[in-house]
Amino acid sequence: MQIDKVIVTNMGALREKYGKSMPRVERALLGLVAADKKRGLDTKIVAVDSADDVEAAGGRPVTVRDDQKQVKTAVDAVFRAYRPDYLMILGAPDILPHQDLRNPVYDPQGDDDRVVPSDIPYACEAPYSKDPRKFVGPTRVVGRVPDLPGVADPTYLVFLLG
């Protein structure tokens, strides 16, 4: 099934973060889908933590929010199933994590970061890995609309979605 744009997120993490304010986020998200429709884009929202959503795409739902392998595997299944022109990640890394890649230039005397958090693996067909050499040929258009990490006020995210 071909979809123009898929929005992937973790709805449980969003609900936990925003609590009683979650309806504002949901309205803004549905408003984005409606605006896309007016532009001629067929947009589908997929919650990686929803068994219904991910199993419909032939994958397994994410059961541990920050399990990078589970999330990458779920996103890959969604991408294979819907073949979107665009993949939008909704939420900061506390909602849908970056993929930690080994830093190829790690040097305790210089660059002492052992890992580099990245969305590049989501843009590649290669399966989960921490090896950055596996993700040198992106074939997917991926962008992230982040909210503010650790901030329970949805105003910023609602603004971005609008």
Short mmCIF file of N, CA and C in Angstrom, two decimals:
data_model
loop_
_atom_site.label_atom_id
_atom_site.label_comp_id
_atom_site.label_asym_id
_atom_site.label_seq_id
_atom_site.Cartn_x
_atom_site.Cartn_y
_atom_site.Cartn_z
N MET A 1 0.84 -1.18 0.00
CA MET A 1 0.00 0.00 0.00
C MET A 1 0.89 1.24 0.00
N GLN A 2 0.69 2.12 -0.95
CA GLN A 2 1.48 3.35 -1.06
C GLN A 2 0.78 4.49 -0.32
N ILE A 3 1.50 5.11 0.59
CA ILE A 3 1.04 6.28 1.35
C ILE A 3 2.05 7.39 1.05
N ASP A 4 1.58 8.63 0.92
CA ASP A 4 2.52 9.72 0.65
C ASP A 4 3.42 10.01 1.85
N LYS A 5 2.81 10.07 3.04
CA LYS A 5 3.60 10.41 4.23
C LYS A 5 3.13 9.56 5.40
N VAL A 6 4.09 9.04 6.13
CA VAL A 6 3.80 8.32 7.37
C VAL A 6 4.42 9.11 8.51
N ILE A 7 3.60 9.31 9.54
CA ILE A 7 4.07 9.95 10.77
C ILE A 7 4.21 8.84 11.81
N VAL A 8 5.44 8.62 12.28
CA VAL A 8 5.67 7.60 13.31
C VAL A 8 5.96 8.29 14.63
N THR A 9 5.38 7.72 15.68
CA THR A 9 5.57 8.24 17.02
C THR A 9 5.29 7.15 18.02
N ASN A 10 5.49 7.44 19.28
CA ASN A 10 5.13 6.53 20.35
C ASN A 10 3.99 7.19 21.13
N MET A 11 2.77 6.77 20.87
CA MET A 11 1.59 7.41 21.47
C MET A 11 1.58 7.25 23.00
N GLY A 12 2.00 6.11 23.50
CA GLY A 12 2.04 5.92 24.95
C GLY A 12 2.98 6.91 25.61
N ALA A 13 4.13 7.13 24.98
CA ALA A 13 5.09 8.10 25.53
C ALA A 13 4.52 9.52 25.46
N LEU A 14 3.84 9.85 24.36
CA LEU A 14 3.21 11.17 24.26
C LEU A 14 2.13 11.35 25.33
N ARG A 15 1.29 10.32 25.51
CA ARG A 15 0.22 10.42 26.52
C ARG A 15 0.80 10.57 27.92
N GLU A 16 1.86 9.81 28.19
CA GLU A 16 2.50 9.90 29.52
C GLU A 16 3.10 11.28 29.73
N LYS A 17 3.71 11.83 28.71
CA LYS A 17 4.36 13.12 28.81
C LYS A 17 3.35 14.27 28.95
N TYR A 18 2.30 14.23 28.14
CA TYR A 18 1.37 15.36 28.08
C TYR A 18 0.12 15.19 28.93
N GLY A 19 -0.18 13.99 29.38
CA GLY A 19 -1.30 13.77 30.28
C GLY A 19 -2.59 14.41 29.81
N LYS A 20 -3.16 15.26 30.64
CA LYS A 20 -4.45 15.89 30.33
C LYS A 20 -4.38 16.83 29.13
N SER A 21 -3.18 17.23 28.73
CA SER A 21 -3.03 18.10 27.56
C SER A 21 -2.93 17.33 26.26
N MET A 22 -2.94 16.01 26.32
CA MET A 22 -2.79 15.19 25.11
C MET A 22 -3.85 15.50 24.05
N PRO A 23 -5.10 15.81 24.40
CA PRO A 23 -6.06 16.14 23.34
C PRO A 23 -5.63 17.31 22.45
N ARG A 24 -4.88 18.26 23.01
CA ARG A 24 -4.35 19.37 22.19
C ARG A 24 -3.39 18.85 21.13
N VAL A 25 -2.54 17.91 21.53
CA VAL A 25 -1.57 17.32 20.60
C VAL A 25 -2.32 16.53 19.53
N GLU A 26 -3.29 15.73 19.95
CA GLU A 26 -4.06 14.92 19.00
C GLU A 26 -4.79 15.79 17.99
N ARG A 27 -5.41 16.89 18.45
CA ARG A 27 -6.10 17.80 17.52
C ARG A 27 -5.12 18.42 16.53
N ALA A 28 -3.96 18.82 17.01
CA ALA A 28 -2.95 19.41 16.12
C ALA A 28 -2.46 18.39 15.11
N LEU A 29 -2.28 17.16 15.55
CA LEU A 29 -1.82 16.10 14.66
C LEU A 29 -2.87 15.80 13.59
N LEU A 30 -4.13 15.70 14.00
CA LEU A 30 -5.21 15.48 13.03
C LEU A 30 -5.36 16.68 12.10
N GLY A 31 -5.09 17.87 12.61
CA GLY A 31 -5.11 19.07 11.76
C GLY A 31 -4.03 19.01 10.69
N LEU A 32 -2.85 18.49 11.05
CA LEU A 32 -1.78 18.33 10.06
C LEU A 32 -2.19 17.33 8.99
N VAL A 33 -2.80 16.23 9.39
CA VAL A 33 -3.25 15.23 8.42
C VAL A 33 -4.28 15.85 7.48
N ALA A 34 -5.21 16.65 8.02
CA ALA A 34 -6.22 17.31 7.19
C ALA A 34 -5.58 18.32 6.24
N ALA A 35 -4.61 19.07 6.73
CA ALA A 35 -3.91 20.04 5.87
C ALA A 35 -3.15 19.32 4.77
N ASP A 36 -2.53 18.19 5.10
CA ASP A 36 -1.85 17.39 4.07
C ASP A 36 -2.83 16.94 3.01
N LYS A 37 -4.02 16.51 3.44
CA LYS A 37 -5.04 16.04 2.50
C LYS A 37 -5.42 17.15 1.51
N LYS A 38 -5.54 18.37 2.02
CA LYS A 38 -5.85 19.51 1.15
C LYS A 38 -4.74 19.76 0.14
N ARG A 39 -3.52 19.38 0.51
CA ARG A 39 -2.37 19.53 -0.40
C ARG A 39 -2.22 18.31 -1.31
N GLY A 40 -3.14 17.35 -1.19
CA GLY A 40 -3.08 16.16 -2.03
C GLY A 40 -2.19 15.06 -1.49
N LEU A 41 -1.86 15.11 -0.20
CA LEU A 41 -1.00 14.09 0.41
C LEU A 41 -1.84 13.16 1.27
N ASP A 42 -1.66 11.87 1.08
CA ASP A 42 -2.30 10.86 1.91
C ASP A 42 -1.34 10.56 3.07
N THR A 43 -1.73 10.94 4.29
CA THR A 43 -0.87 10.81 5.46
C THR A 43 -1.46 9.80 6.43
N LYS A 44 -0.60 8.93 6.95
CA LYS A 44 -1.01 7.92 7.93
C LYS A 44 -0.19 8.10 9.20
N ILE A 45 -0.85 8.07 10.34
CA ILE A 45 -0.17 8.13 11.64
C ILE A 45 -0.01 6.70 12.14
N VAL A 46 1.20 6.34 12.51
CA VAL A 46 1.49 5.00 13.03
C VAL A 46 2.17 5.14 14.38
N ALA A 47 1.57 4.52 15.38
CA ALA A 47 2.16 4.48 16.72
C ALA A 47 3.00 3.21 16.83
N VAL A 48 4.30 3.36 17.01
CA VAL A 48 5.17 2.19 17.05
C VAL A 48 4.91 1.32 18.27
N ASP A 49 4.21 1.85 19.27
CA ASP A 49 3.88 1.08 20.46
C ASP A 49 2.49 0.44 20.37
N SER A 50 1.82 0.60 19.24
CA SER A 50 0.49 0.02 19.04
C SER A 50 0.60 -1.30 18.29
N ALA A 51 0.14 -2.37 18.94
CA ALA A 51 0.16 -3.68 18.28
C ALA A 51 -0.65 -3.62 16.99
N ASP A 52 -1.82 -3.00 17.03
CA ASP A 52 -2.66 -2.91 15.83
C ASP A 52 -1.93 -2.21 14.69
N ASP A 53 -1.31 -1.07 14.98
CA ASP A 53 -0.63 -0.30 13.94
C ASP A 53 0.55 -1.04 13.34
N VAL A 54 1.43 -1.55 14.20
CA VAL A 54 2.68 -2.14 13.71
C VAL A 54 2.46 -3.53 13.14
N GLU A 55 1.59 -4.31 13.75
CA GLU A 55 1.30 -5.63 13.20
C GLU A 55 0.61 -5.53 11.85
N ALA A 56 -0.19 -4.48 11.64
CA ALA A 56 -0.81 -4.25 10.32
C ALA A 56 0.25 -4.01 9.26
N ALA A 57 1.42 -3.54 9.68
CA ALA A 57 2.54 -3.32 8.78
C ALA A 57 3.48 -4.52 8.72
N GLY A 58 3.12 -5.58 9.40
CA GLY A 58 3.96 -6.79 9.38
C GLY A 58 5.10 -6.76 10.37
N GLY A 59 5.03 -5.90 11.36
CA GLY A 59 6.12 -5.80 12.34
C GLY A 59 5.65 -6.12 13.74
N ARG A 60 6.53 -5.87 14.69
CA ARG A 60 6.23 -6.06 16.10
C ARG A 60 6.24 -4.72 16.79
N PRO A 61 5.28 -4.50 17.68
CA PRO A 61 5.24 -3.21 18.37
C PRO A 61 6.39 -3.03 19.36
N VAL A 62 6.70 -1.79 19.61
CA VAL A 62 7.74 -1.44 20.58
C VAL A 62 7.15 -1.60 21.98
N THR A 63 7.82 -2.39 22.81
CA THR A 63 7.36 -2.62 24.18
C THR A 63 8.21 -1.88 25.21
N VAL A 64 9.42 -1.47 24.80
CA VAL A 64 10.31 -0.70 25.67
C VAL A 64 10.65 0.58 24.91
N ARG A 65 10.13 1.69 25.39
CA ARG A 65 10.19 2.97 24.67
C ARG A 65 11.57 3.32 24.13
N ASP A 66 12.62 3.14 24.92
CA ASP A 66 13.95 3.57 24.48
C ASP A 66 14.80 2.42 23.93
N ASP A 67 14.16 1.30 23.59
CA ASP A 67 14.89 0.19 22.98
C ASP A 67 15.10 0.53 21.50
N GLN A 68 16.29 0.98 21.19
CA GLN A 68 16.58 1.47 19.86
C GLN A 68 16.40 0.40 18.78
N LYS A 69 16.74 -0.83 19.10
CA LYS A 69 16.58 -1.90 18.12
C LYS A 69 15.10 -2.15 17.83
N GLN A 70 14.27 -2.20 18.88
CA GLN A 70 12.83 -2.38 18.66
C GLN A 70 12.26 -1.26 17.81
N VAL A 71 12.66 -0.03 18.11
CA VAL A 71 12.11 1.11 17.38
C VAL A 71 12.56 1.08 15.92
N LYS A 72 13.84 0.84 15.67
CA LYS A 72 14.35 0.78 14.29
C LYS A 72 13.65 -0.33 13.52
N THR A 73 13.47 -1.48 14.14
CA THR A 73 12.81 -2.61 13.48
C THR A 73 11.35 -2.28 13.16
N ALA A 74 10.66 -1.63 14.09
CA ALA A 74 9.26 -1.25 13.85
C ALA A 74 9.17 -0.22 12.73
N VAL A 75 10.04 0.78 12.74
CA VAL A 75 10.03 1.81 11.69
C VAL A 75 10.32 1.17 10.33
N ASP A 76 11.26 0.24 10.29
CA ASP A 76 11.57 -0.45 9.03
C ASP A 76 10.35 -1.20 8.51
N ALA A 77 9.63 -1.88 9.39
CA ALA A 77 8.43 -2.63 8.97
C ALA A 77 7.38 -1.67 8.41
N VAL A 78 7.19 -0.56 9.09
CA VAL A 78 6.22 0.44 8.64
C VAL A 78 6.62 0.97 7.26
N PHE A 79 7.90 1.25 7.09
CA PHE A 79 8.35 1.79 5.81
C PHE A 79 8.16 0.77 4.69
N ARG A 80 8.51 -0.48 4.95
CA ARG A 80 8.34 -1.51 3.93
C ARG A 80 6.87 -1.70 3.55
N ALA A 81 5.99 -1.62 4.54
CA ALA A 81 4.57 -1.86 4.29
C ALA A 81 3.91 -0.73 3.50
N TYR A 82 4.24 0.51 3.85
CA TYR A 82 3.52 1.64 3.26
C TYR A 82 4.28 2.39 2.17
N ARG A 83 5.59 2.14 2.08
CA ARG A 83 6.44 2.77 1.06
C ARG A 83 6.16 4.27 0.90
N PRO A 84 6.20 5.03 2.00
CA PRO A 84 5.88 6.46 1.90
C PRO A 84 6.96 7.25 1.17
N ASP A 85 6.55 8.36 0.59
CA ASP A 85 7.51 9.28 0.01
C ASP A 85 8.25 10.02 1.12
N TYR A 86 7.56 10.22 2.24
CA TYR A 86 8.13 10.94 3.38
C TYR A 86 7.83 10.19 4.67
N LEU A 87 8.80 10.18 5.55
CA LEU A 87 8.60 9.60 6.88
C LEU A 87 8.88 10.71 7.89
N MET A 88 7.89 11.01 8.71
CA MET A 88 8.05 12.05 9.72
C MET A 88 8.08 11.41 11.10
N ILE A 89 9.14 11.66 11.83
CA ILE A 89 9.24 11.21 13.22
C ILE A 89 8.64 12.33 14.07
N LEU A 90 7.68 11.97 14.90
CA LEU A 90 7.04 12.95 15.76
C LEU A 90 7.52 12.78 17.19
N GLY A 91 8.18 13.81 17.69
CA GLY A 91 8.63 13.81 19.08
C GLY A 91 10.15 13.84 19.19
N ALA A 92 10.60 14.38 20.29
CA ALA A 92 12.03 14.41 20.61
C ALA A 92 12.48 12.99 20.98
N PRO A 93 13.76 12.81 21.22
CA PRO A 93 14.26 11.47 21.57
C PRO A 93 13.66 10.86 22.83
N ASP A 94 12.99 11.64 23.67
CA ASP A 94 12.32 11.03 24.82
C ASP A 94 10.97 10.42 24.41
N ILE A 95 10.56 10.65 23.18
CA ILE A 95 9.35 10.03 22.63
C ILE A 95 9.74 8.92 21.67
N LEU A 96 10.61 9.21 20.71
CA LEU A 96 11.11 8.21 19.78
C LEU A 96 12.62 8.41 19.68
N PRO A 97 13.40 7.43 20.16
CA PRO A 97 14.84 7.66 20.35
C PRO A 97 15.62 7.81 19.05
N HIS A 98 16.72 8.57 19.17
CA HIS A 98 17.73 8.52 18.12
C HIS A 98 18.34 7.13 18.15
N GLN A 99 19.10 6.80 17.13
CA GLN A 99 19.88 5.57 17.10
C GLN A 99 21.32 5.95 17.44
N ASP A 100 21.87 5.32 18.47
CA ASP A 100 23.24 5.61 18.86
C ASP A 100 24.20 4.83 17.98
N LEU A 101 25.04 5.55 17.25
CA LEU A 101 26.05 4.94 16.40
C LEU A 101 27.42 5.12 17.04
N ARG A 102 28.27 4.11 16.87
CA ARG A 102 29.65 4.24 17.37
C ARG A 102 30.32 5.40 16.65
N ASN A 103 31.02 6.21 17.38
CA ASN A 103 31.72 7.35 16.80
C ASN A 103 33.00 6.85 16.14
N PRO A 104 33.10 6.95 14.81
CA PRO A 104 34.28 6.43 14.13
C PRO A 104 35.55 7.24 14.39
N VAL A 105 35.41 8.42 14.94
CA VAL A 105 36.59 9.24 15.23
C VAL A 105 36.80 9.41 16.74
N TYR A 106 36.21 8.49 17.50
CA TYR A 106 36.41 8.53 18.95
C TYR A 106 37.89 8.51 19.26
N ASP A 107 38.29 9.42 20.14
CA ASP A 107 39.67 9.52 20.59
C ASP A 107 39.64 10.17 21.97
N PRO A 108 40.01 9.42 23.01
CA PRO A 108 39.94 10.00 24.35
C PRO A 108 40.81 11.26 24.50
N GLN A 109 41.75 11.45 23.60
CA GLN A 109 42.60 12.65 23.65
C GLN A 109 42.00 13.81 22.87
N GLY A 110 40.91 13.53 22.10
CA GLY A 110 40.31 14.58 21.29
C GLY A 110 38.79 14.49 21.37
N ASP A 111 38.21 13.80 20.42
CA ASP A 111 36.76 13.61 20.40
C ASP A 111 36.43 12.45 21.32
N ASP A 112 35.95 12.77 22.52
CA ASP A 112 35.73 11.72 23.51
C ASP A 112 34.28 11.22 23.54
N ASP A 113 33.50 11.54 22.52
CA ASP A 113 32.14 11.00 22.42
C ASP A 113 32.22 9.59 21.82
N ARG A 114 31.81 8.62 22.60
CA ARG A 114 31.86 7.23 22.13
C ARG A 114 30.73 6.92 21.14
N VAL A 115 29.61 7.62 21.27
CA VAL A 115 28.48 7.40 20.36
C VAL A 115 27.99 8.74 19.81
N VAL A 116 27.34 8.63 18.65
CA VAL A 116 26.73 9.78 18.01
C VAL A 116 25.25 9.46 17.83
N PRO A 117 24.35 10.19 18.51
CA PRO A 117 22.92 9.95 18.33
C PRO A 117 22.49 10.45 16.95
N SER A 118 21.71 9.65 16.24
CA SER A 118 21.40 9.98 14.85
C SER A 118 20.03 9.46 14.42
N ASP A 119 19.42 10.14 13.46
CA ASP A 119 18.22 9.64 12.78
C ASP A 119 18.57 9.00 11.44
N ILE A 120 19.84 9.05 11.03
CA ILE A 120 20.25 8.49 9.74
C ILE A 120 19.83 7.02 9.59
N PRO A 121 19.95 6.17 10.62
CA PRO A 121 19.52 4.78 10.42
C PRO A 121 18.05 4.64 9.99
N TYR A 122 17.19 5.56 10.43
CA TYR A 122 15.79 5.51 10.01
C TYR A 122 15.65 5.79 8.51
N ALA A 123 16.61 6.49 7.94
CA ALA A 123 16.58 6.83 6.52
C ALA A 123 17.19 5.75 5.65
N CYS A 124 17.67 4.69 6.26
CA CYS A 124 18.36 3.62 5.53
C CYS A 124 17.63 2.29 5.68
N GLU A 125 17.75 1.45 4.67
CA GLU A 125 17.12 0.14 4.68
C GLU A 125 17.88 -0.89 5.51
N ALA A 126 19.13 -0.62 5.80
CA ALA A 126 19.94 -1.57 6.57
C ALA A 126 19.29 -1.81 7.94
N PRO A 127 19.36 -3.06 8.42
CA PRO A 127 18.77 -3.35 9.73
C PRO A 127 19.55 -2.68 10.86
N TYR A 128 18.99 -2.76 12.05
CA TYR A 128 19.58 -2.15 13.24
C TYR A 128 21.06 -2.52 13.37
N SER A 129 21.85 -1.53 13.68
CA SER A 129 23.27 -1.71 13.96
C SER A 129 23.77 -0.45 14.63
N LYS A 130 24.86 -0.57 15.36
CA LYS A 130 25.53 0.60 15.92
C LYS A 130 26.71 1.04 15.05
N ASP A 131 26.93 0.30 13.97
CA ASP A 131 28.05 0.56 13.06
C ASP A 131 27.63 1.62 12.03
N PRO A 132 28.21 2.82 12.07
CA PRO A 132 27.80 3.86 11.14
C PRO A 132 28.07 3.51 9.68
N ARG A 133 28.98 2.58 9.42
CA ARG A 133 29.28 2.19 8.03
C ARG A 133 28.11 1.47 7.37
N LYS A 134 27.16 0.99 8.17
CA LYS A 134 25.98 0.31 7.63
C LYS A 134 24.96 1.30 7.06
N PHE A 135 25.14 2.60 7.37
CA PHE A 135 24.12 3.59 7.03
C PHE A 135 24.68 4.72 6.15
N VAL A 136 25.36 4.32 5.09
CA VAL A 136 25.97 5.31 4.20
C VAL A 136 25.14 5.57 2.95
N GLY A 137 24.06 4.84 2.76
CA GLY A 137 23.24 5.02 1.56
C GLY A 137 21.78 5.25 1.87
N PRO A 138 21.42 6.42 2.42
CA PRO A 138 20.01 6.68 2.73
C PRO A 138 19.14 6.58 1.48
N THR A 139 18.00 5.92 1.63
CA THR A 139 17.05 5.78 0.52
C THR A 139 15.67 6.31 0.89
N ARG A 140 15.54 6.83 2.10
CA ARG A 140 14.26 7.31 2.60
C ARG A 140 14.37 8.79 2.97
N VAL A 141 13.30 9.53 2.71
CA VAL A 141 13.24 10.93 3.13
C VAL A 141 12.65 10.94 4.54
N VAL A 142 13.47 11.31 5.51
CA VAL A 142 13.07 11.28 6.91
C VAL A 142 13.33 12.63 7.55
N GLY A 143 12.36 13.09 8.30
CA GLY A 143 12.52 14.32 9.07
C GLY A 143 11.91 14.11 10.45
N ARG A 144 12.34 14.92 11.38
CA ARG A 144 11.82 14.82 12.74
C ARG A 144 11.19 16.16 13.13
N VAL A 145 9.97 16.10 13.64
CA VAL A 145 9.33 17.26 14.24
C VAL A 145 9.41 17.02 15.74
N PRO A 146 10.37 17.68 16.40
CA PRO A 146 10.59 17.40 17.81
C PRO A 146 9.71 18.26 18.72
N ASP A 147 9.40 17.70 19.86
CA ASP A 147 8.85 18.52 20.92
C ASP A 147 10.04 18.86 21.83
N LEU A 148 9.78 19.43 22.97
CA LEU A 148 10.88 19.78 23.88
C LEU A 148 11.11 18.63 24.86
N PRO A 149 12.30 18.05 24.87
CA PRO A 149 12.58 16.93 25.76
C PRO A 149 12.30 17.29 27.22
N GLY A 150 11.53 16.43 27.88
CA GLY A 150 11.28 16.59 29.30
C GLY A 150 10.30 17.69 29.67
N VAL A 151 9.69 18.35 28.70
CA VAL A 151 8.76 19.45 28.96
C VAL A 151 7.34 18.96 28.71
N ALA A 152 6.48 19.05 29.72
CA ALA A 152 5.12 18.51 29.63
C ALA A 152 4.11 19.48 29.04
N ASP A 153 4.52 20.69 28.73
CA ASP A 153 3.63 21.67 28.10
C ASP A 153 3.70 21.46 26.59
N PRO A 154 2.57 21.15 25.93
CA PRO A 154 2.60 20.83 24.51
C PRO A 154 2.57 22.05 23.58
N THR A 155 2.62 23.26 24.12
CA THR A 155 2.47 24.46 23.29
C THR A 155 3.44 24.49 22.11
N TYR A 156 4.69 24.18 22.35
CA TYR A 156 5.70 24.21 21.28
C TYR A 156 5.37 23.19 20.19
N LEU A 157 5.06 21.97 20.58
CA LEU A 157 4.74 20.92 19.60
C LEU A 157 3.48 21.27 18.82
N VAL A 158 2.46 21.75 19.50
CA VAL A 158 1.21 22.14 18.84
C VAL A 158 1.50 23.25 17.82
N PHE A 159 2.36 24.19 18.20
CA PHE A 159 2.76 25.26 17.28
C PHE A 159 3.43 24.68 16.03
N LEU A 160 4.38 23.77 16.23
CA LEU A 160 5.08 23.18 15.09
C LEU A 160 4.13 22.41 14.18
N LEU A 161 3.22 21.66 14.77
CA LEU A 161 2.28 20.89 13.96
C LEU A 161 1.32 21.79 13.20
N GLY A 162 1.05 22.98 13.73
CA GLY A 162 0.17 23.93 13.05
C GLY A 162 0.82 24.57 11.87
#
